[in-house]
Structure formats: C-alpha cells, structure tokens
mmCIF file of C-alpha atoms in Angstrom:
data_model
loop_
_atom_site.group_PDB
_atom_site.id
_atom_site.type_symbol
_atom_site.label_atom_id
_atom_site.label_comp_id
_atom_site.label_asym_id
_atom_site.label_seq_id
_atom_site.Cartn_x
_atom_site.Cartn_y
_atom_site.Cartn_z
ATOM 1 C CA MET F 1 0.000 0.000 0.000
ATOM 2 C CA LYS F 2 2.845 2.379 0.844
ATOM 3 C CA LYS F 3 4.308 1.826 -2.633
ATOM 4 C CA ILE F 4 0.955 2.659 -4.201
ATOM 5 C CA PHE F 5 0.700 5.920 -2.238
ATOM 6 C CA SER F 6 4.305 6.803 -3.128
ATOM 7 C CA LEU F 7 3.565 6.190 -6.782
ATOM 8 C CA LEU F 8 0.444 8.345 -6.584
ATOM 9 C CA ALA F 9 2.405 11.112 -4.896
ATOM 10 C CA MET F 10 4.966 11.034 -7.676
ATOM 11 C CA VAL F 11 2.210 11.267 -10.278
ATOM 12 C CA VAL F 12 0.636 14.239 -8.486
ATOM 13 C CA VAL F 13 3.979 16.032 -8.258
ATOM 14 C CA ALA F 14 4.625 15.419 -11.951
ATOM 15 C CA MET F 15 1.156 16.673 -12.849
ATOM 16 C CA ALA F 16 1.661 19.775 -10.706
ATOM 17 C CA ALA F 17 4.997 20.479 -12.359
ATOM 18 C CA ASN F 18 3.456 20.136 -15.803
ATOM 19 C CA PHE F 19 0.571 22.389 -14.818
ATOM 20 C CA ALA F 20 2.979 25.021 -13.504
ATOM 21 C CA GLN F 21 4.776 25.062 -16.833
ATOM 22 C CA ALA F 22 1.626 25.190 -18.970
ATOM 23 C CA SER F 23 1.134 28.429 -20.862
ATOM 24 C CA THR F 24 -1.200 30.915 -19.217
ATOM 25 C CA GLU F 25 -3.555 33.571 -20.515
ATOM 26 C CA ARG F 26 -3.273 37.065 -19.054
ATOM 27 C CA GLU F 27 -4.923 40.433 -19.601
ATOM 28 C CA VAL F 28 -2.738 43.493 -20.194
ATOM 29 C CA PRO F 29 -3.994 46.895 -18.972
ATOM 30 C CA THR F 30 -4.302 49.329 -21.885
ATOM 31 C CA LYS F 31 -6.341 52.156 -23.349
ATOM 32 C CA ASN F 32 -4.800 51.824 -26.800
ATOM 33 C CA VAL F 33 -6.899 48.889 -28.070
ATOM 34 C CA PRO F 34 -10.353 47.542 -27.223
ATOM 35 C CA GLY F 35 -10.303 45.286 -24.184
ATOM 36 C CA PRO F 36 -9.738 42.760 -22.970
ATOM 37 C CA ALA F 37 -6.195 42.783 -24.384
ATOM 38 C CA LEU F 38 -5.285 39.124 -23.901
ATOM 39 C CA VAL F 39 -1.917 37.406 -24.243
ATOM 40 C CA THR F 40 -0.701 33.844 -23.932
ATOM 41 C CA VAL F 41 2.536 33.527 -21.966
ATOM 42 C CA ALA F 42 4.745 30.430 -22.161
ATOM 43 C CA LEU F 43 7.617 30.049 -19.707
ATOM 44 C CA PRO F 44 10.586 27.697 -20.038
ATOM 45 C CA GLU F 45 10.698 24.643 -17.828
ATOM 46 C CA GLY F 46 12.458 25.453 -14.552
ATOM 47 C CA TYR F 47 11.437 29.120 -14.580
ATOM 48 C CA ASP F 48 9.910 28.952 -11.084
ATOM 49 C CA ALA F 49 12.792 26.912 -9.706
ATOM 50 C CA ALA F 50 15.441 29.457 -10.766
ATOM 51 C CA PRO F 51 14.334 32.822 -9.321
ATOM 52 C CA ASP F 52 17.632 34.535 -10.185
ATOM 53 C CA GLU F 53 17.565 33.533 -13.857
ATOM 54 C CA HIS F 54 16.498 36.049 -16.522
ATOM 55 C CA TYR F 55 15.440 35.105 -20.031
ATOM 56 C CA PRO F 56 15.257 36.461 -23.588
ATOM 57 C CA THR F 57 11.765 37.085 -24.922
ATOM 58 C CA VAL F 58 10.174 36.066 -28.217
ATOM 59 C CA TYR F 59 6.945 37.751 -29.328
ATOM 60 C CA LEU F 60 4.812 35.661 -31.712
ATOM 61 C CA LEU F 61 2.146 37.642 -33.580
ATOM 62 C CA ASN F 62 -0.976 36.028 -35.009
ATOM 63 C CA GLY F 63 -2.523 36.490 -38.435
ATOM 64 C CA HIS F 64 -5.824 38.020 -39.514
ATOM 65 C CA GLY F 65 -8.784 36.347 -37.833
ATOM 66 C CA GLY F 66 -6.563 34.923 -35.105
ATOM 67 C CA ASP F 67 -5.848 35.792 -31.489
ATOM 68 C CA GLN F 68 -3.615 34.906 -28.541
ATOM 69 C CA LYS F 69 -4.489 31.218 -29.032
ATOM 70 C CA SER F 70 -3.381 31.047 -32.664
ATOM 71 C CA TRP F 71 0.287 30.202 -32.187
ATOM 72 C CA PRO F 72 -0.446 27.639 -29.431
ATOM 73 C CA SER F 73 -2.746 25.938 -31.971
ATOM 74 C CA VAL F 74 0.086 25.846 -34.536
ATOM 75 C CA ILE F 75 2.820 24.473 -32.270
ATOM 76 C CA ASN F 76 3.406 23.673 -28.599
ATOM 77 C CA VAL F 77 4.696 27.026 -27.347
ATOM 78 C CA ASP F 78 5.618 25.583 -23.941
ATOM 79 C CA SER F 79 7.980 23.120 -25.614
ATOM 80 C CA LEU F 80 9.410 25.912 -27.770
ATOM 81 C CA ALA F 81 10.019 28.080 -24.709
ATOM 82 C CA THR F 82 11.790 25.236 -22.910
ATOM 83 C CA ALA F 83 13.813 24.084 -25.919
ATOM 84 C CA HIS F 84 15.244 27.567 -26.468
ATOM 85 C CA GLY F 85 15.278 28.895 -22.900
ATOM 86 C CA VAL F 86 13.035 31.861 -23.670
ATOM 87 C CA ILE F 87 9.788 33.463 -22.587
ATOM 88 C CA ILE F 88 7.209 33.431 -25.383
ATOM 89 C CA ILE F 89 4.489 36.085 -25.621
ATOM 90 C CA CYS F 90 1.504 35.679 -27.961
ATOM 91 C CA PRO F 91 -0.699 38.808 -27.999
ATOM 92 C CA ALA F 92 -4.081 39.060 -29.715
ATOM 93 C CA GLY F 93 -3.658 41.135 -32.888
ATOM 94 C CA GLN F 94 -7.351 42.077 -33.206
ATOM 95 C CA ASN F 95 -7.137 42.283 -37.049
ATOM 96 C CA SER F 96 -5.112 45.471 -36.597
ATOM 97 C CA TRP F 97 -2.116 44.798 -38.888
ATOM 98 C CA TYR F 98 -0.112 45.973 -35.850
ATOM 99 C CA PHE F 99 0.130 49.652 -36.714
ATOM 100 C CA ASP F 100 -1.718 52.613 -35.186
ATOM 101 C CA SER F 101 -4.774 53.101 -37.364
ATOM 102 C CA PRO F 102 -5.089 56.677 -38.688
ATOM 103 C CA VAL F 103 -8.800 55.959 -39.232
ATOM 104 C CA ASN F 104 -9.854 54.116 -36.077
ATOM 105 C CA LYS F 105 -8.472 55.940 -33.042
ATOM 106 C CA LYS F 106 -9.608 53.093 -30.795
ATOM 107 C CA MET F 107 -7.237 50.697 -32.575
ATOM 108 C CA GLN F 108 -3.703 51.836 -31.785
ATOM 109 C CA MET F 109 -1.999 48.441 -31.800
ATOM 110 C CA GLU F 110 1.528 49.703 -32.358
ATOM 111 C CA SER F 111 1.239 51.904 -29.270
ATOM 112 C CA TYR F 112 -0.231 48.997 -27.315
ATOM 113 C CA ILE F 113 2.633 46.643 -28.202
ATOM 114 C CA THR F 114 5.420 49.167 -27.634
ATOM 115 C CA LYS F 115 4.053 51.248 -24.747
ATOM 116 C CA ASP F 116 1.870 48.783 -22.857
ATOM 117 C CA LEU F 117 2.700 45.162 -23.657
ATOM 118 C CA VAL F 118 6.508 45.152 -23.646
ATOM 119 C CA PRO F 119 6.765 47.189 -20.410
ATOM 120 C CA TRP F 120 4.095 44.954 -18.817
ATOM 121 C CA VAL F 121 5.971 41.788 -19.780
ATOM 122 C CA ASP F 122 9.244 43.183 -18.448
ATOM 123 C CA ALA F 123 7.546 44.193 -15.183
ATOM 124 C CA ASN F 124 5.796 40.854 -14.625
ATOM 125 C CA TYR F 125 8.399 38.340 -15.831
ATOM 126 C CA ARG F 126 12.134 37.915 -15.461
ATOM 127 C CA THR F 127 13.141 39.118 -18.902
ATOM 128 C CA ILE F 128 16.459 40.469 -20.117
ATOM 129 C CA LYS F 129 15.446 44.051 -20.824
ATOM 130 C CA LYS F 130 17.603 44.685 -23.876
ATOM 131 C CA PRO F 131 16.598 44.904 -27.569
ATOM 132 C CA GLU F 132 19.351 42.390 -28.364
ATOM 133 C CA GLN F 133 17.518 39.906 -26.121
ATOM 134 C CA ARG F 134 14.069 40.413 -27.635
ATOM 135 C CA ALA F 135 12.813 38.891 -30.879
ATOM 136 C CA ILE F 136 9.545 39.434 -32.705
ATOM 137 C CA THR F 137 8.047 37.388 -35.516
ATOM 138 C CA GLY F 138 4.638 36.330 -36.731
ATOM 139 C CA LEU F 139 2.567 34.686 -39.404
ATOM 140 C CA SER F 140 0.710 36.406 -42.261
ATOM 141 C CA MET F 141 -0.631 39.716 -40.858
ATOM 142 C CA GLY F 142 1.634 39.042 -37.878
ATOM 143 C CA GLY F 143 4.656 38.696 -40.154
ATOM 144 C CA HIS F 144 3.992 42.177 -41.474
ATOM 145 C CA GLY F 145 3.463 43.383 -37.898
ATOM 146 C CA ALA F 146 6.675 41.888 -36.562
ATOM 147 C CA LEU F 147 8.898 43.503 -39.192
ATOM 148 C CA TRP F 148 6.940 46.773 -39.028
ATOM 149 C CA LEU F 149 7.353 47.022 -35.257
ATOM 150 C CA ALA F 150 11.006 45.993 -35.233
ATOM 151 C CA PHE F 151 12.073 48.351 -38.024
ATOM 152 C CA ARG F 152 10.281 51.248 -36.340
ATOM 153 C CA HIS F 153 11.369 50.439 -32.773
ATOM 154 C CA PRO F 154 15.027 49.368 -32.619
ATOM 155 C CA ASP F 155 15.018 50.434 -28.980
ATOM 156 C CA LEU F 156 12.810 47.391 -28.319
ATOM 157 C CA PHE F 157 13.560 44.762 -30.987
ATOM 158 C CA LEU F 158 16.801 44.006 -32.820
ATOM 159 C CA ASN F 159 15.839 40.450 -33.811
ATOM 160 C CA ALA F 160 13.005 40.288 -36.325
ATOM 161 C CA GLY F 161 11.262 37.680 -38.433
ATOM 162 C CA SER F 162 8.212 36.876 -40.504
ATOM 163 C CA THR F 163 6.625 33.733 -41.901
ATOM 164 C CA SER F 164 4.211 34.051 -44.853
ATOM 165 C CA GLY F 165 4.119 37.755 -44.054
ATOM 166 C CA GLY F 166 1.874 40.280 -45.778
ATOM 167 C CA VAL F 167 4.833 42.616 -46.190
ATOM 168 C CA ASP F 168 3.056 44.512 -48.978
ATOM 169 C CA PHE F 169 -0.738 44.340 -48.821
ATOM 170 C CA THR F 170 -1.488 46.966 -51.494
ATOM 171 C CA PRO F 171 -2.334 44.309 -54.136
ATOM 172 C CA TRP F 172 -5.351 43.342 -51.976
ATOM 173 C CA PRO F 173 -7.248 46.644 -51.523
ATOM 174 C CA LYS F 174 -10.500 45.142 -50.223
ATOM 175 C CA SER F 175 -9.195 42.346 -48.023
ATOM 176 C CA TRP F 176 -8.542 41.564 -44.355
ATOM 177 C CA ASN F 177 -10.195 44.649 -42.814
ATOM 178 C CA LEU F 178 -7.503 46.882 -44.292
ATOM 179 C CA PRO F 179 -9.981 49.569 -45.429
ATOM 180 C CA ASP F 180 -11.218 49.758 -41.815
ATOM 181 C CA ALA F 181 -7.667 50.517 -40.680
ATOM 182 C CA LEU F 182 -6.463 52.759 -43.514
ATOM 183 C CA GLY F 183 -9.548 53.999 -45.321
ATOM 184 C CA PRO F 184 -10.548 53.055 -48.890
ATOM 185 C CA TYR F 185 -7.532 52.271 -51.043
ATOM 186 C CA VAL F 186 -8.424 54.398 -54.063
ATOM 187 C CA GLN F 187 -8.620 57.595 -51.975
ATOM 188 C CA ASN F 188 -5.642 56.715 -49.772
ATOM 189 C CA LYS F 189 -2.997 55.028 -51.929
ATOM 190 C CA ARG F 190 -0.096 56.938 -50.378
ATOM 191 C CA ARG F 191 -1.243 56.098 -46.867
ATOM 192 C CA TRP F 192 -1.548 52.405 -47.748
ATOM 193 C CA ALA F 193 1.929 52.306 -49.269
ATOM 194 C CA ASP F 194 3.415 54.122 -46.270
ATOM 195 C CA HIS F 195 2.064 51.462 -43.887
ATOM 196 C CA THR F 196 3.760 48.512 -45.585
ATOM 197 C CA VAL F 197 7.016 46.890 -44.497
ATOM 198 C CA LEU F 198 8.424 47.553 -47.967
ATOM 199 C CA SER F 199 8.126 51.299 -47.371
ATOM 200 C CA LEU F 200 10.510 51.016 -44.406
ATOM 201 C CA VAL F 201 13.357 49.304 -46.243
ATOM 202 C CA PRO F 202 15.177 52.476 -47.426
ATOM 203 C CA ALA F 203 15.561 53.648 -43.821
ATOM 204 C CA ILE F 204 16.873 50.373 -42.357
ATOM 205 C CA PRO F 205 20.452 50.911 -41.151
ATOM 206 C CA HIS F 206 23.114 48.431 -42.250
ATOM 207 C CA GLY F 207 24.153 45.870 -39.670
ATOM 208 C CA ARG F 208 21.665 46.860 -37.014
ATOM 209 C CA TYR F 209 19.134 44.032 -37.166
ATOM 210 C CA ASN F 210 19.191 40.252 -37.218
ATOM 211 C CA ILE F 211 16.526 39.496 -39.828
ATOM 212 C CA ILE F 212 14.979 36.198 -40.902
ATOM 213 C CA PHE F 213 11.851 35.650 -42.969
ATOM 214 C CA ASP F 214 10.351 32.970 -45.170
ATOM 215 C CA CYS F 215 7.427 32.130 -47.417
ATOM 216 C CA GLY F 216 6.059 28.999 -49.045
ATOM 217 C CA THR F 217 6.338 28.833 -52.818
ATOM 218 C CA GLU F 218 2.587 28.201 -53.155
ATOM 219 C CA ASP F 219 1.636 31.077 -50.847
ATOM 220 C CA PHE F 220 -0.270 34.085 -52.238
ATOM 221 C CA PHE F 221 2.259 36.296 -50.405
ATOM 222 C CA PHE F 222 5.229 34.624 -52.123
ATOM 223 C CA LYS F 223 5.775 37.404 -54.699
ATOM 224 C CA VAL F 224 5.732 40.243 -52.170
ATOM 225 C CA ASN F 225 8.205 38.362 -49.959
ATOM 226 C CA ASN F 226 10.497 37.870 -52.944
ATOM 227 C CA ARG F 227 10.262 41.588 -53.562
ATOM 228 C CA LEU F 228 11.223 42.344 -49.949
ATOM 229 C CA HIS F 229 14.200 39.998 -50.286
ATOM 230 C CA ASN F 230 15.297 41.728 -53.494
ATOM 231 C CA GLU F 231 14.946 45.218 -52.000
ATOM 232 C CA LEU F 232 17.016 44.249 -48.952
ATOM 233 C CA GLN F 233 19.663 42.716 -51.214
ATOM 234 C CA LYS F 234 19.848 45.857 -53.358
ATOM 235 C CA ARG F 235 20.636 47.920 -50.277
ATOM 236 C CA GLY F 236 23.125 45.431 -48.876
ATOM 237 C CA ILE F 237 21.047 44.729 -45.762
ATOM 238 C CA VAL F 238 22.088 41.359 -44.363
ATOM 239 C CA HIS F 239 19.172 38.985 -43.855
ATOM 240 C CA LYS F 240 18.198 35.334 -44.088
ATOM 241 C CA TYR F 241 15.409 34.477 -46.536
ATOM 242 C CA LEU F 242 14.074 30.922 -46.719
ATOM 243 C CA THR F 243 11.649 29.430 -49.226
ATOM 244 C CA SER F 244 10.262 25.923 -49.516
ATOM 245 C CA PRO F 245 7.173 24.195 -50.894
ATOM 246 C CA GLY F 246 4.123 25.171 -48.869
ATOM 247 C CA ASN F 247 1.028 27.328 -48.756
ATOM 248 C CA HIS F 248 -0.659 29.661 -46.275
ATOM 249 C CA SER F 249 -1.388 27.017 -43.648
ATOM 250 C CA LYS F 250 -0.750 25.769 -40.123
ATOM 251 C CA ALA F 251 1.209 22.855 -41.540
ATOM 252 C CA TYR F 252 3.660 25.263 -43.140
ATOM 253 C CA TRP F 253 3.965 27.521 -40.064
ATOM 254 C CA HIS F 254 4.461 24.519 -37.780
ATOM 255 C CA ARG F 255 7.734 23.799 -39.564
ATOM 256 C CA SER F 256 8.693 27.330 -40.612
ATOM 257 C CA ILE F 257 8.893 28.632 -37.037
ATOM 258 C CA VAL F 258 11.552 26.043 -36.118
ATOM 259 C CA PRO F 259 14.505 27.606 -38.032
ATOM 260 C CA GLN F 260 13.393 31.049 -36.885
ATOM 261 C CA MET F 261 13.544 30.052 -33.223
ATOM 262 C CA LYS F 262 16.956 28.489 -33.801
ATOM 263 C CA PHE F 263 18.136 31.703 -35.494
ATOM 264 C CA PHE F 264 16.922 33.869 -32.606
ATOM 265 C CA SER F 265 18.495 31.564 -30.003
ATOM 266 C CA GLU F 266 21.849 31.836 -31.744
ATOM 267 C CA LYS F 267 21.621 35.633 -31.837
ATOM 268 C CA PHE F 268 20.655 35.784 -28.163
ATOM 269 C CA LYS F 269 23.767 33.763 -27.276
ATOM 270 C CA GLU F 270 26.018 35.895 -29.500
ATOM 271 C CA ASN F 271 24.812 39.111 -27.863
ATOM 272 C CA LYS F 272 24.646 38.066 -24.213
#
C-alpha cells in the first residue's frame, strides 16, 4: 500500500509540475486597443525553480482572424520556450495589422505593443530588458506586424522575423479589414503604401538588425516576400530568406517557425 501511495504522490507532483509550466492567458492593462487585451505567456521549464535567472523574450504575432491562441494551436509554445530557454508572448492582434490606425483611433496596436505590452511583460516576468535579447516574428498579418514594429522600434527589438508575411498588402485593396484601418484604397494610396514593411526598407540601417523571414512557394504572399528579399539585397542589408514548398497554412507555419527560433536563439547567445 505504501508503494501505491508513493507512486500516486509522484504522479501528483509530476502533474503539478506540468501544470505550472503550462502556458497561461493574461490580460494586459491598456487604453490603446479595445479590451480585454489578452496574451498567452509560455515560460521555459524550470522558470519557477530558478528565481535569479532572466530570459530572452520572443513575441509571436498572429494572423488576420486569429488571437492569442493562434500560435499555441500551430505548435506547442511551452515546448518551444523550454527548448530555447526563452519566454514566449503571444498577444491578440485584433485584425489590426499591428500599426496605429489613422482611421480608427480606438485601434492603436503599435502603441499597445510598444508602450503597454513590452513594459508589462518586463515588469511581470524575469526578462532580459535589452533589444538584443528580444525577438519578434509572426505569421501572415503578424509577419507584417513583426517587421513593421522591429524596423520602427530598434530600442525594443533588434531580432526580427516573418513567416508568410503580408509585407506589402497593397495588391489586396478590399481584403482583411484593411480599409477599416487605412480607409478606402483608391482615396488613400499613399497612406496604404506608407504602412507597408516595404516602405521602411530604405531607412533600415546596415548591420543593425538580425533578420529572418520565409514564405512557401505556393503562398499568395510569395511574390511580395520575394520583392522584400530583393529590395534588402539591393541595399546590402544582411538577412536570411528561406523558401520551400508550402502554402498559407498551419502545416507550413508549424515547420517554418523552427529555423526562426533556432536563429533567434543563436543571436541571443552571440549578444549576451
């Protein structure tokens, strides 16, 4: 009987440990986007047992129609956090495209991410509070958002990525709630162009960022990602661009995020 109770105790302890490491959903205080502003937080295994340890942070941004649960549905974010020794943050993008909308003053997602979310994460978790120790990437709309935020906020992010990113959305003038964020395309072509990642390329300083992005060859965003790659090459901006067979799908993102996490981990170690 004693052996049975000991075995049960071991099972309970193991279950408790697993529960402690499971990703959690939190609400971030903000007035910049409609509430509740929810995030999923994944901590590396051993986080609670090492109170003096501080960790790099990786922000994973969801695509259009998704939320803070999107990346956890693509891949096990707890395992990713443990494998790479990082804290993973998955905010809800609220179909915002991750910029401050000039049309909808209630949707200021860029301000939320940079002024509310990052400071909140740094205040509530043991992060390494340096741009060299933060990375940001995302899928589809989130890929655009990750590069947009990094290139505009080097004080926060010096490691940036994108997978299947909508880095130039101007070819789709009626899609993905973009008119709600930027106004009708025909009357606002300059504004639309100015809110794309491609518009930021001329101002990117050489050697400042660690950049990785990818796109599947069957993806409808494949051409605009090729264009981003070509523009970066023209200006001599070092980056890593990966392509492989695949479309705009969870199956593709499940494998595409793996080399990105490896890339970020290497950069974190190089810049410790």
